[in-house]
Each structure stands twice: as C-alpha cells, then as structure tokens.
mmCIF file of C-alpha atoms in Angstrom:
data_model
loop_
_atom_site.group_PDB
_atom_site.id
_atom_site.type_symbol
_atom_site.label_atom_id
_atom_site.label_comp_id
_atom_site.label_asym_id
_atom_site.label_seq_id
_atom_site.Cartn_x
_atom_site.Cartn_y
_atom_site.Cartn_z
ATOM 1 C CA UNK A 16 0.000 0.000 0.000
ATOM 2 C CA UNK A 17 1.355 3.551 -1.266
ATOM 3 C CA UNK A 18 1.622 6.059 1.639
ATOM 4 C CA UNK A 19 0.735 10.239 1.094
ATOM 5 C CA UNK A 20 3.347 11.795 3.290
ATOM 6 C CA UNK A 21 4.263 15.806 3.594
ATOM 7 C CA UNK A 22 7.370 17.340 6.334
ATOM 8 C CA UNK A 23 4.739 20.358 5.889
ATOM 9 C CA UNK A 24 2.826 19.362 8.978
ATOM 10 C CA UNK A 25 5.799 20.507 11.044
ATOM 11 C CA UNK A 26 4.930 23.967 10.934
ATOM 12 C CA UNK A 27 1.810 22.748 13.672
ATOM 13 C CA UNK A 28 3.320 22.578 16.981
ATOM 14 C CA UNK A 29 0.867 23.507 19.737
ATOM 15 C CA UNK A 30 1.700 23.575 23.176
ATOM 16 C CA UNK A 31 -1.481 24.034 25.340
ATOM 17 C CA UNK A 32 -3.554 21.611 26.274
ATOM 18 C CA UNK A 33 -6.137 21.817 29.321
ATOM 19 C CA UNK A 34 -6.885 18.404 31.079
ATOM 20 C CA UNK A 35 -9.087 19.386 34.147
ATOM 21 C CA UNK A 36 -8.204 22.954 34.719
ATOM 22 C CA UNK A 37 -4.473 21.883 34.320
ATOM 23 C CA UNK A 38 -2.408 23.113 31.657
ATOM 24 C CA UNK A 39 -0.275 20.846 29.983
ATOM 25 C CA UNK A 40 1.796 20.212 26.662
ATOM 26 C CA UNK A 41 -0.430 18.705 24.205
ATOM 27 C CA UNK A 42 -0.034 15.108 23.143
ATOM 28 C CA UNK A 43 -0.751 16.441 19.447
ATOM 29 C CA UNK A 44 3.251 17.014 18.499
ATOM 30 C CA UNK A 45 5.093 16.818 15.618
ATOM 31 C CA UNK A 46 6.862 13.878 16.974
ATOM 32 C CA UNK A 47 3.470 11.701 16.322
ATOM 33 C CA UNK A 48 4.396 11.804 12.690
ATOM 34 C CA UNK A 49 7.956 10.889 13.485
ATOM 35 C CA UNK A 50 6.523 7.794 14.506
ATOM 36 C CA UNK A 51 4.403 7.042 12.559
ATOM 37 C CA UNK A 52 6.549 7.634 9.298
ATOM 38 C CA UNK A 53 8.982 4.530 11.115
ATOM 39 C CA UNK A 54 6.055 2.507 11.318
ATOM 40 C CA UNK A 55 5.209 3.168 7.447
ATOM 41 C CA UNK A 56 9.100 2.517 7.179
ATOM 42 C CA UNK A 57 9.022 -0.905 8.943
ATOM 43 C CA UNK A 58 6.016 -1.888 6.766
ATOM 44 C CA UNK A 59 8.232 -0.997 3.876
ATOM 45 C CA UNK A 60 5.375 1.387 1.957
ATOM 46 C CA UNK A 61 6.384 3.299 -0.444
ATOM 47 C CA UNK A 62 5.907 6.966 0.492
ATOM 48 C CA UNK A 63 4.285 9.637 -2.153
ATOM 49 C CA UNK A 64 4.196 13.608 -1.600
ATOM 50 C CA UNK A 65 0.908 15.091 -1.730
ATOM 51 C CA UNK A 66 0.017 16.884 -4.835
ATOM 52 C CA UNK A 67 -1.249 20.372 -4.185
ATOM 53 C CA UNK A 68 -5.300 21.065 -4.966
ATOM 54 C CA UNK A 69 -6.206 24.819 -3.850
ATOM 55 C CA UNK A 70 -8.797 25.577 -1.735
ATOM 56 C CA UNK A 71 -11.708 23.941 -4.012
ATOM 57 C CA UNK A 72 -11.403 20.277 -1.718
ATOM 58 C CA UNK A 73 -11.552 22.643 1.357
ATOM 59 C CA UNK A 74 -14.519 24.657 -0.260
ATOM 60 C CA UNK A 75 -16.513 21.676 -0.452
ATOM 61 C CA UNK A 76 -17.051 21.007 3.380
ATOM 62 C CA UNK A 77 -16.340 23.826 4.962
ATOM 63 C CA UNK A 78 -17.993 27.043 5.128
ATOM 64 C CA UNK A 79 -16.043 30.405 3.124
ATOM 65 C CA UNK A 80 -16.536 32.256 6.797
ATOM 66 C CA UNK A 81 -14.216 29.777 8.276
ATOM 67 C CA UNK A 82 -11.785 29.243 5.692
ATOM 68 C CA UNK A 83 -11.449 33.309 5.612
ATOM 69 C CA UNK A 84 -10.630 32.995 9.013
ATOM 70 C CA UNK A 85 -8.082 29.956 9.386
ATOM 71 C CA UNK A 86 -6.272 31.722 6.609
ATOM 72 C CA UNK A 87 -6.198 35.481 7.988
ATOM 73 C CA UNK A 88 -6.397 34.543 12.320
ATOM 74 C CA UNK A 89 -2.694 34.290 12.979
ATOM 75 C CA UNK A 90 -1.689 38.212 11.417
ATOM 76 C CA UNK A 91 -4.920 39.657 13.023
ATOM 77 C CA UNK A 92 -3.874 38.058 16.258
ATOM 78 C CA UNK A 93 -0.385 39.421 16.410
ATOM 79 C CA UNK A 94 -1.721 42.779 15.237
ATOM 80 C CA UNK A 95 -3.262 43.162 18.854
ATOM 81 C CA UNK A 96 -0.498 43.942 20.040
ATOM 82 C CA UNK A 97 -0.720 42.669 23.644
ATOM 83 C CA UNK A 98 -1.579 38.706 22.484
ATOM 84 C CA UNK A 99 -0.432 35.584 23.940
ATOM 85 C CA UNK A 100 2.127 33.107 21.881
ATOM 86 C CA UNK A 101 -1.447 30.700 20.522
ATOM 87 C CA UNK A 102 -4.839 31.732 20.051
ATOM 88 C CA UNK A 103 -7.221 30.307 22.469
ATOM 89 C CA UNK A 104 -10.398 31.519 22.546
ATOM 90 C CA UNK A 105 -12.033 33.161 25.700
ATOM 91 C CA UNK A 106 -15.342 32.941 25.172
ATOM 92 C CA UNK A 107 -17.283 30.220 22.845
ATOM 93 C CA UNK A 108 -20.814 31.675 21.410
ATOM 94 C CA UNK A 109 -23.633 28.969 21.395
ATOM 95 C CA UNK A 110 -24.752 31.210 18.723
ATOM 96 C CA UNK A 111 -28.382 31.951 19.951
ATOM 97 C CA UNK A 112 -29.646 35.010 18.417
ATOM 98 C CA UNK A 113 -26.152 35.418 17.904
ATOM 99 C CA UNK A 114 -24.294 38.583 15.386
ATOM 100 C CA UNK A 115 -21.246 36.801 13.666
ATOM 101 C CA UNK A 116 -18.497 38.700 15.238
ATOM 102 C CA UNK A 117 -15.697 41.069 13.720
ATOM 103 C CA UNK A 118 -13.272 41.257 16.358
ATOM 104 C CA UNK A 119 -10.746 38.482 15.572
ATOM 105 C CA UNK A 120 -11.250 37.600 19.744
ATOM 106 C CA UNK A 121 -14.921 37.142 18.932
ATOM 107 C CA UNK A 122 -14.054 35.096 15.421
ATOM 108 C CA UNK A 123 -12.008 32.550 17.406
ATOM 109 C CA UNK A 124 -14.187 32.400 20.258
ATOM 110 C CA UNK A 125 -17.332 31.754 16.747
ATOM 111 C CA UNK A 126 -14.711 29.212 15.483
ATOM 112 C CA UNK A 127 -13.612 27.332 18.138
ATOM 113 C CA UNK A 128 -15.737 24.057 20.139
ATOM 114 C CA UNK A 129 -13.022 23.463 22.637
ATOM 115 C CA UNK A 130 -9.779 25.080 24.104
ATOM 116 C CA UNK A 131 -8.028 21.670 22.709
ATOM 117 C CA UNK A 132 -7.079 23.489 18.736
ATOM 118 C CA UNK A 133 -4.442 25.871 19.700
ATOM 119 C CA UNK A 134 -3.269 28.425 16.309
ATOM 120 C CA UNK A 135 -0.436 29.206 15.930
ATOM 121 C CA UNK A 136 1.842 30.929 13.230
ATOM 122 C CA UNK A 137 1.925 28.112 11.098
ATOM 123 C CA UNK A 138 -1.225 26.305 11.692
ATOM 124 C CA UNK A 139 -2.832 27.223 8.329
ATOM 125 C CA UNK A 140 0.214 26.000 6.190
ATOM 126 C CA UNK A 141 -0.152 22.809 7.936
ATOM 127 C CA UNK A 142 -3.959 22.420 7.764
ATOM 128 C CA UNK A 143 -3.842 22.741 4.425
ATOM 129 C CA UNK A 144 -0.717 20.697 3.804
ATOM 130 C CA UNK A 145 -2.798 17.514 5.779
ATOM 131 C CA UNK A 146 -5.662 18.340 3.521
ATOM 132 C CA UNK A 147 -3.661 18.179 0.460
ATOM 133 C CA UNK A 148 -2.461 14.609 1.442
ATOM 134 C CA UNK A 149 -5.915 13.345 1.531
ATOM 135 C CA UNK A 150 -7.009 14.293 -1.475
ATOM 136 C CA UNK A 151 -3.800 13.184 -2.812
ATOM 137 C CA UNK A 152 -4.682 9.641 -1.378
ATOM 138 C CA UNK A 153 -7.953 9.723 -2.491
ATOM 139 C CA UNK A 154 -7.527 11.356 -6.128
ATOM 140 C CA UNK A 155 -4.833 7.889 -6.095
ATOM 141 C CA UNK A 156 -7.904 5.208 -5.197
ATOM 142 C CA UNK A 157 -10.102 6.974 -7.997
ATOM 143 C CA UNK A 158 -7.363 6.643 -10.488
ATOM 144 C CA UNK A 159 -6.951 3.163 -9.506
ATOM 145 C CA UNK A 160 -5.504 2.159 -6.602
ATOM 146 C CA UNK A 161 -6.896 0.101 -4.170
ATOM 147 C CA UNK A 162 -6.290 1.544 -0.988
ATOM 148 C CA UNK A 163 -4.256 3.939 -0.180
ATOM 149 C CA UNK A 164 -2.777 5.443 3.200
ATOM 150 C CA UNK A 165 -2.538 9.672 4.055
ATOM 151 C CA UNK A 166 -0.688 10.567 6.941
ATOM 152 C CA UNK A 167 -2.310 13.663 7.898
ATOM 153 C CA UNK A 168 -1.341 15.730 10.330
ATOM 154 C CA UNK A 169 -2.941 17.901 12.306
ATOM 155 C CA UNK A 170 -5.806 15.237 12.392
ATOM 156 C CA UNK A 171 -9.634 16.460 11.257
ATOM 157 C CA UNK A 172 -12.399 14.525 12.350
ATOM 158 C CA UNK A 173 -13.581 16.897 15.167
ATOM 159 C CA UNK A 174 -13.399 19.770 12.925
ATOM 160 C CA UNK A 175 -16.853 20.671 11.883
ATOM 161 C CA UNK A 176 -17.982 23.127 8.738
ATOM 162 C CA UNK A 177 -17.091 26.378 10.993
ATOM 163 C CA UNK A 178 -15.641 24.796 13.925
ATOM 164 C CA UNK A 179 -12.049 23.616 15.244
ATOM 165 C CA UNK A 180 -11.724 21.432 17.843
ATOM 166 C CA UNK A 181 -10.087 18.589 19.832
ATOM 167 C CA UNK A 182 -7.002 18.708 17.729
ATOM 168 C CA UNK A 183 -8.448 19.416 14.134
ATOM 169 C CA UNK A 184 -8.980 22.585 12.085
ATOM 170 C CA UNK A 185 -9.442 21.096 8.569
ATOM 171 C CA UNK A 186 -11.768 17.877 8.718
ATOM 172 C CA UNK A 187 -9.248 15.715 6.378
ATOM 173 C CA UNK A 188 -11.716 12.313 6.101
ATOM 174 C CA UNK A 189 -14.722 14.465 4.818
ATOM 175 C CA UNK A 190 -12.792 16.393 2.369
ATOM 176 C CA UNK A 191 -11.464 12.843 1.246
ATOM 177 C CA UNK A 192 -15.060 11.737 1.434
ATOM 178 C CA UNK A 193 -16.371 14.565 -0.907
ATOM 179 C CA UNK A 194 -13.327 14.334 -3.307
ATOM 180 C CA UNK A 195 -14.587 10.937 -3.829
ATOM 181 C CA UNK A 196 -18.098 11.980 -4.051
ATOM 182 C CA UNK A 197 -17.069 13.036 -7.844
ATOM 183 C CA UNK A 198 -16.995 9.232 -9.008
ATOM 184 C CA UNK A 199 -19.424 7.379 -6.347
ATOM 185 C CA UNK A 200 -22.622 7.938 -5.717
ATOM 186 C CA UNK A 201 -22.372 6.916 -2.128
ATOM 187 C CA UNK A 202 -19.295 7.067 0.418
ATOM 188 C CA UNK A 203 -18.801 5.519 3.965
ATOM 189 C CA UNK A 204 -16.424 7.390 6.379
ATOM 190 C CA UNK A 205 -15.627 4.201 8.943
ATOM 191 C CA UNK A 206 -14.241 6.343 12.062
ATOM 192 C CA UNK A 207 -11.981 4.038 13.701
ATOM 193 C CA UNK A 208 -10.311 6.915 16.868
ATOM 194 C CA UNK A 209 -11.233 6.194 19.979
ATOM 195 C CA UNK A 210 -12.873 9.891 20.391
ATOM 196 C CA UNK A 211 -16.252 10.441 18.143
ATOM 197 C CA UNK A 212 -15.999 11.730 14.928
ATOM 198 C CA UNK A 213 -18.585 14.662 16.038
ATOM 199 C CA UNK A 214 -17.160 16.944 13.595
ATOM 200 C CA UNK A 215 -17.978 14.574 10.689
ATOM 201 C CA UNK A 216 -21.161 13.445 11.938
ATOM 202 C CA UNK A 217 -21.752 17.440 11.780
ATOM 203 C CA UNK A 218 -21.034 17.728 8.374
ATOM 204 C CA UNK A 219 -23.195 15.205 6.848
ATOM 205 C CA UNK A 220 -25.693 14.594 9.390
ATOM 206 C CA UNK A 221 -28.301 15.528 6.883
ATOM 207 C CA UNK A 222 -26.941 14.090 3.915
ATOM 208 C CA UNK A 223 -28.093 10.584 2.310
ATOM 209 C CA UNK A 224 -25.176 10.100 0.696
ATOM 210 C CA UNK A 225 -21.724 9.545 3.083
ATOM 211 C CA UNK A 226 -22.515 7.757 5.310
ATOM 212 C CA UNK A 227 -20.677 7.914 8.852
ATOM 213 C CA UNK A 228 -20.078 5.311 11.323
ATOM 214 C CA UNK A 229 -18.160 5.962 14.271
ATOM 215 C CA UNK A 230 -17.178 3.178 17.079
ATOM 216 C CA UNK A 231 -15.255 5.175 20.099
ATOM 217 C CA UNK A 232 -15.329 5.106 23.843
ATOM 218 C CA UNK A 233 -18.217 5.905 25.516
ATOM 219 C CA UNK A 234 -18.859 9.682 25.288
ATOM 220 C CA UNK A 235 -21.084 9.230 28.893
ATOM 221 C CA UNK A 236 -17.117 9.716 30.459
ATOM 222 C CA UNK A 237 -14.920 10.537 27.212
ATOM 223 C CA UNK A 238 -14.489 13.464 25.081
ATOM 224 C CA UNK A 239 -16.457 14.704 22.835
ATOM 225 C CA UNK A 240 -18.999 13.975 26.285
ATOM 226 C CA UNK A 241 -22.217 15.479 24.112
ATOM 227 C CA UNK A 242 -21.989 13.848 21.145
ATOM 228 C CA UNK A 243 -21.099 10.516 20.239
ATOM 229 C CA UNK A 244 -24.115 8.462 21.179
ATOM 230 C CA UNK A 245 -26.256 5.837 19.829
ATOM 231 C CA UNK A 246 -29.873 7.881 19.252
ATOM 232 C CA UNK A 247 -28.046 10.153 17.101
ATOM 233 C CA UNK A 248 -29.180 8.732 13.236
ATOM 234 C CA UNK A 249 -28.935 11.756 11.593
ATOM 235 C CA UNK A 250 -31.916 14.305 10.197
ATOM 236 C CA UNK A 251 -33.819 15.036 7.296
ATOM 237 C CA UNK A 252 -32.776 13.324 3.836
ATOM 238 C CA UNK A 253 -29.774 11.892 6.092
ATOM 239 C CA UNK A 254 -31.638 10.002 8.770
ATOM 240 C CA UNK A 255 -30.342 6.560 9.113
ATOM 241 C CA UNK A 256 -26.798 7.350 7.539
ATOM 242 C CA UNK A 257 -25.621 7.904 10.834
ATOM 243 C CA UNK A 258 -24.432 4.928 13.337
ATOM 244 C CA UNK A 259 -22.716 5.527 16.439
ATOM 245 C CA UNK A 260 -21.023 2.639 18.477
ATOM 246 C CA UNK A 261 -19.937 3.598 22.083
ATOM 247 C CA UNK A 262 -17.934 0.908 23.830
ATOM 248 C CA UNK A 263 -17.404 0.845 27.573
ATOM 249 C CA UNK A 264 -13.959 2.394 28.253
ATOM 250 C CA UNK A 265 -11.350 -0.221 28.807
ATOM 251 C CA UNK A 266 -12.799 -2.640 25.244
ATOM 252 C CA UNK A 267 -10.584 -4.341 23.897
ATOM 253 C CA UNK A 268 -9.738 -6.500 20.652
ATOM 254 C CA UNK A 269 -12.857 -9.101 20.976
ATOM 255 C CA UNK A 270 -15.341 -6.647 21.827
ATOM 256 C CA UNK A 271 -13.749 -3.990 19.330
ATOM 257 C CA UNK A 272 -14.159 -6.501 16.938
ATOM 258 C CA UNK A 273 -17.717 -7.221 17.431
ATOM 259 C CA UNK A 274 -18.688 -3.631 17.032
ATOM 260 C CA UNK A 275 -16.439 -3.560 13.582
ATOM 261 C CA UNK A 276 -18.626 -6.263 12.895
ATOM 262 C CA UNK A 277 -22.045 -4.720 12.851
ATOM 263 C CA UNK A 278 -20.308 -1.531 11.151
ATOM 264 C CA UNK A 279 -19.627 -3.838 8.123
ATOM 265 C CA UNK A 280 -23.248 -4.760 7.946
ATOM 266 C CA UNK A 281 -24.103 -1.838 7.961
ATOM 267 C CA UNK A 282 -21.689 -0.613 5.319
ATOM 268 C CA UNK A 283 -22.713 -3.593 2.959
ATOM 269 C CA UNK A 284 -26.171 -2.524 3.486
ATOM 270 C CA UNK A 285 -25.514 0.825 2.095
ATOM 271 C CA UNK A 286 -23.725 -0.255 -0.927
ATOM 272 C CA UNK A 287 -21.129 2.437 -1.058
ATOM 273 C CA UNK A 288 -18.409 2.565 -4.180
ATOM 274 C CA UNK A 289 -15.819 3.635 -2.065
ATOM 275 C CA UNK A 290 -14.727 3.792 1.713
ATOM 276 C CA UNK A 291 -12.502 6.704 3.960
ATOM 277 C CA UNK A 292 -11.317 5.247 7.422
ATOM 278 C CA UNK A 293 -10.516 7.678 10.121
ATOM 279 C CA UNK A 294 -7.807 5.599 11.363
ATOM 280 C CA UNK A 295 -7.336 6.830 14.668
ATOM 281 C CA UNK A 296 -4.721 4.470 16.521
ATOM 282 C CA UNK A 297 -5.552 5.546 19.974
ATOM 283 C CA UNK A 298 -8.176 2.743 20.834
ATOM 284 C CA UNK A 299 -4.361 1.127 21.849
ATOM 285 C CA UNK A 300 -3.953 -0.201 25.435
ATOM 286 C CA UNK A 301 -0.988 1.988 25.816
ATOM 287 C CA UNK A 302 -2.195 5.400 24.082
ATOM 288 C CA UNK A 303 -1.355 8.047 26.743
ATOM 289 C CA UNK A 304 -5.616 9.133 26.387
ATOM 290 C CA UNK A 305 -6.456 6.072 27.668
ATOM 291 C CA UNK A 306 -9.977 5.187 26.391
ATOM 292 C CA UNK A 307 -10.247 1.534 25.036
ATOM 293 C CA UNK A 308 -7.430 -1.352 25.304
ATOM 294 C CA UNK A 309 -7.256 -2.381 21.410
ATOM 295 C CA UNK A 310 -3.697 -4.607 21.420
ATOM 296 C CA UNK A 311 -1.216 -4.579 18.179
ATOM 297 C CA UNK A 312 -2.501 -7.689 17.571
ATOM 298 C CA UNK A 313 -5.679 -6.567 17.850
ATOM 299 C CA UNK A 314 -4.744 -3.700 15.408
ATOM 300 C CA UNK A 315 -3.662 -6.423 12.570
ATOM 301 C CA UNK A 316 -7.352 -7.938 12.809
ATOM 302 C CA UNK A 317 -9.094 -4.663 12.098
ATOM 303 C CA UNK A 318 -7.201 -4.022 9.345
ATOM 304 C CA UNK A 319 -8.075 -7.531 8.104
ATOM 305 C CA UNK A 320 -11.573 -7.096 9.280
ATOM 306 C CA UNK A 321 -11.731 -3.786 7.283
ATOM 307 C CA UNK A 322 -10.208 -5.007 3.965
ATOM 308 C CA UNK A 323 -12.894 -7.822 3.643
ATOM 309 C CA UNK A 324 -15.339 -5.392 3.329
ATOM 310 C CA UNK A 325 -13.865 -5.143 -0.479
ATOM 311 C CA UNK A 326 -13.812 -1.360 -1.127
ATOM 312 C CA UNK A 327 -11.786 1.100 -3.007
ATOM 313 C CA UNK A 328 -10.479 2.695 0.523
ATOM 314 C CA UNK A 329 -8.642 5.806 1.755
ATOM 315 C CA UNK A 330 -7.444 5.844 5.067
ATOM 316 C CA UNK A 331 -7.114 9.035 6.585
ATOM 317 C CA UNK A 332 -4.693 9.627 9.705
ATOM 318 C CA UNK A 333 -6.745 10.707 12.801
ATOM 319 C CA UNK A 334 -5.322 10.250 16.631
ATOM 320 C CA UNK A 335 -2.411 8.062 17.709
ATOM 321 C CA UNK A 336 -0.685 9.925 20.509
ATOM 322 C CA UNK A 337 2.698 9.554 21.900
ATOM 323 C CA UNK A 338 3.516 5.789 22.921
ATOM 324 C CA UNK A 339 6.430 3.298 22.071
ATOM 325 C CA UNK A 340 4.113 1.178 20.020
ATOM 326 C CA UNK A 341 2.293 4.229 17.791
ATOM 327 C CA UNK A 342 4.452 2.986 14.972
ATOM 328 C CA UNK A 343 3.910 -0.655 15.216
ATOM 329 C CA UNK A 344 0.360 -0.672 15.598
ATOM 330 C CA UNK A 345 0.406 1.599 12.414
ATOM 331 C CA UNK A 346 2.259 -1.159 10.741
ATOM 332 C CA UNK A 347 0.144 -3.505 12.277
ATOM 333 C CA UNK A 348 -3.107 -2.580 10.902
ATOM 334 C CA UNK A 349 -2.068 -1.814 7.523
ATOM 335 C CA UNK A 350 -0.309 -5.470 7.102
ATOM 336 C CA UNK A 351 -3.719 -7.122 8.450
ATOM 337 C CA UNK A 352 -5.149 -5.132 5.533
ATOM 338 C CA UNK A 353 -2.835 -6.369 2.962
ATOM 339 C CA UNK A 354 -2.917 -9.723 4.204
ATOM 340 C CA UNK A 355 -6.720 -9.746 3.757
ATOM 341 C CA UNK A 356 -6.748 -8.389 0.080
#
C-alpha cells in the first residue's frame, strides 16, 4: 500500500492543552508523525508527496466564513499587540440570536468548540498541507488504486464546517469523502479513533449520501462527552446514515471486533463505491488518552476485518498519541489489511 506523506505538517506545533483545569503540553506534536513515518518505514510502503489542490477540496465542506478565518487569524492576532504566543479563545458563542463577530477575539471564540485546537503561526500551512495529502490519497484510489494510506497531520475529524476542535482545524476524512463523491454515488467514512468523529457526523448529518459510522469510547465519560451516542441517526434526507457505536472504556480487541462487525453490515447494506477510514490508533492499550485497550494484535485484525469489506479505501490519519508502540500498531493494521486483500 502507497503512503501520502508531507514534512509540511511541522509547521503545527501547539503547546497548550487543558486536562481538568491543568495546563499541559499537548499530546498532538510533531513527533506523532515521526513515529508514525517509522512505522510506514518498517512496513516498507512506499511513500508519495501530496500533490497540491487549492482551496476547491476545502470549499466543499467547509464554510467560506471559516476558511477566511483559518487563513487570515494568525496576522490579526499578532496585530493586537498585547496577544499571547497561541490563540485560544475566551469565550465560545452557542450562537443563539447570535451577530457573527468582527473582532478576531470574537471570530475565534465563533470558530472554536473546545480550548483543545491551539493556532499558531503556522497552523494554516499545515492544515492545508494535511488536507492536500488526503485528497492526494484519495484522487490515487479513484485513479486506480486500491487503498491507499494519508498521513495527515494535524488530524480532522472533530473539525466541523465552521468549527475547530479537539485537535483538528481542517476535517481531512470528509474532504477525502467529498473528493470521492465526484466518481461514487455513495461514500462511507468508517471512524476508527477512539474519540467520536462529532465533527464529521456534523457535516453530513443531513446528507443521504456519506454515510458515517463511528465506534469510540463511551462519550457518557470521554471526550467529545455530548456527542457521540447511539440515538443520534442523523436528520432530514440523512436520517439513518448515521451509526454511532460507544464501547465501555477499557474494550478491547474481541469486543472492538464485534462492534467492527455490525459496522460492516451496515456498510454492505448501504452499498457504497468507495470507503474513507478515520484511522485513529488511539483505541491502543498503551495510548497516553487512555480510552479503550485495542492490542497490536488486535490492530492487525481490524485491518483484516476492514479489507474484507472489499472497497476502493482511503485511510485518513486521525489520533495516535505519543507511545512506544504508535508505529507498530500503524504497521500492524495496515499489514492485516494487505494480508486480507
């Protein structure tokens, strides 16, 4: 399996991170990608650089409000004067009754779900570096290919149309999703992270035709916390293209594997042409977020268990935090998926 890989994600590197009312580093770092490059390295993929596509991918999911202000936030910032080395947000709008601010303290505050998507100087180059490699990957499975791995970094699955969050600014899987929209008539995004994919579930909740499955821990105790659970089917034209599968935190490979299970029967259901997995890598035992117990092992079987479900697939990057088995479980599940096709 080919690998999309760009050093362009190194211009990310976030520091804050609140857990609790305590500020910390965060666990998204550059060094993820360091890691998970060896692991693509071990597996002996052969790595591709991302072809460059514009904004048009980026237009297709998320809203021109948003993009305008990913692309402008960091010089506005600095032009305060008086403003801290990130841009955190202060206040976050629920946006009843609300006036779309002007003020770029008001924009982030508009544009932000969590204090967990720190900008920074070169947060926009790398945003739209990540999405460049997934539409690189999946341009490569339209062509021909059969699968095809993007190493995206930041990640994008809680990044809604207008919203960053947890991580994400640029929602890499539904961009992938859309690009393949061109060719199929229907698309499954398979979210694979341990956190729900709330951001993608927000983007198509009312659409018929991506369907998005998520399996994660529980939200009852785990982040996202309000979104994530099992009455949420979507609305409108897209109800019933929406299937969440919370596991009780601590699952491991046999009961990971059962849920992976009904997601496939549900997937065959829907007949989709092609397939995006948000392959988030910390469902591991050892991920420092500690939310499910998946093994390496147990890694190689859901790769297996995901290639028998016989689609053209992308598989987009998500979570995977530091831990001294990031890179072999990323190895892991993409040899169970090449020993399966």
């Amino acid at each position: 399996m080919k690998a999309v890989h760009t050093e362009l994600h190194r211009s990310h590197d976030p520091q804050f991170f609140l857990v609790r009312g305590v500020v910390k580093r965060t666990t998204e770092q550059p060094e993820r990608a360091d890691r998970l490059l060896k692991g693509l390295k071990d597996g002996r993929h052969q790595l591709v650089e991302p072809k460059t596509f514009g904004q048009g991918p980026r237009a297709r999911i998320h809203s021109p409000e948003y993009l305008s202000f990913l692309s402008e936030a960091w010089d506005a910032w600095t032009a305060l004067g008086d403003s801290g080395p990130e841009m955190i947000g202060n206040i976050h709008p629920v946006r009843h009754a609300a006036t779309y601010p002007t003020h770029i303290v008001g924009k982030l505050g508009w544009h932000t779900a969590d204090t967990a998507a720190p900008i920074g100087p070169g947060t926009w180059a790398a945003a739209c570096a990540a999405t460049d490699v997934a539409v690189t990957a999946a341009q490569m499975v339209m062509d021909g290919e059969d699968a095809v791995y993007a190493l995206c970094r930041p990640p994008g699955h809680h990044a809604y149309r207008d919203m960053a969050g947890g991580f994400c600014f640029l929602n890499n899987s539904a961009i992938a999703a859309a690009h393949l929209r061109q060719k199929h008539e229907r698309v499954v995004i398979l979210d694979v992270d341990v956190h729900h994919g709330n951001g993608t579930q927000g983007i198509f909740y009312a659409r018929p035709d991506v369907y998005t499955i998520s399996i994660h821990a529980d939200p009852v105790a785990y982040y996202p916390y309000v979104w994530g659970y099992a009455h949420e089917r979507g609305e409108g034209p897209g109800l019933g293209t929406n299937l969440n599968i919370p596991l009780p935190i601590g699952t491991g490979d046999d009961g990971y594997l059962q849920a992976l299970d009904i997601a496939r029967k549900a997937i065959e259901s829907f007949a989709p042409g092609a397939l995006v997995v948000a392959l988030g890598l910390d469902a591991s035992e050892h991920d420092p977020l500690k939310g499910l117990a998946v093994t390496t092992p147990g890694f190689r079987r859901i790769g297996q268990a995901i290639a028998k479900m016989s689609l053209p697939t992308v598989l987009v990057q998500e979570g995977g935090y530091l831990s001294d088995i990031l890179g072999a479980n990323l190895t892991s599940v993409l040899a169970g998926f090449e020993d399966a096709r």
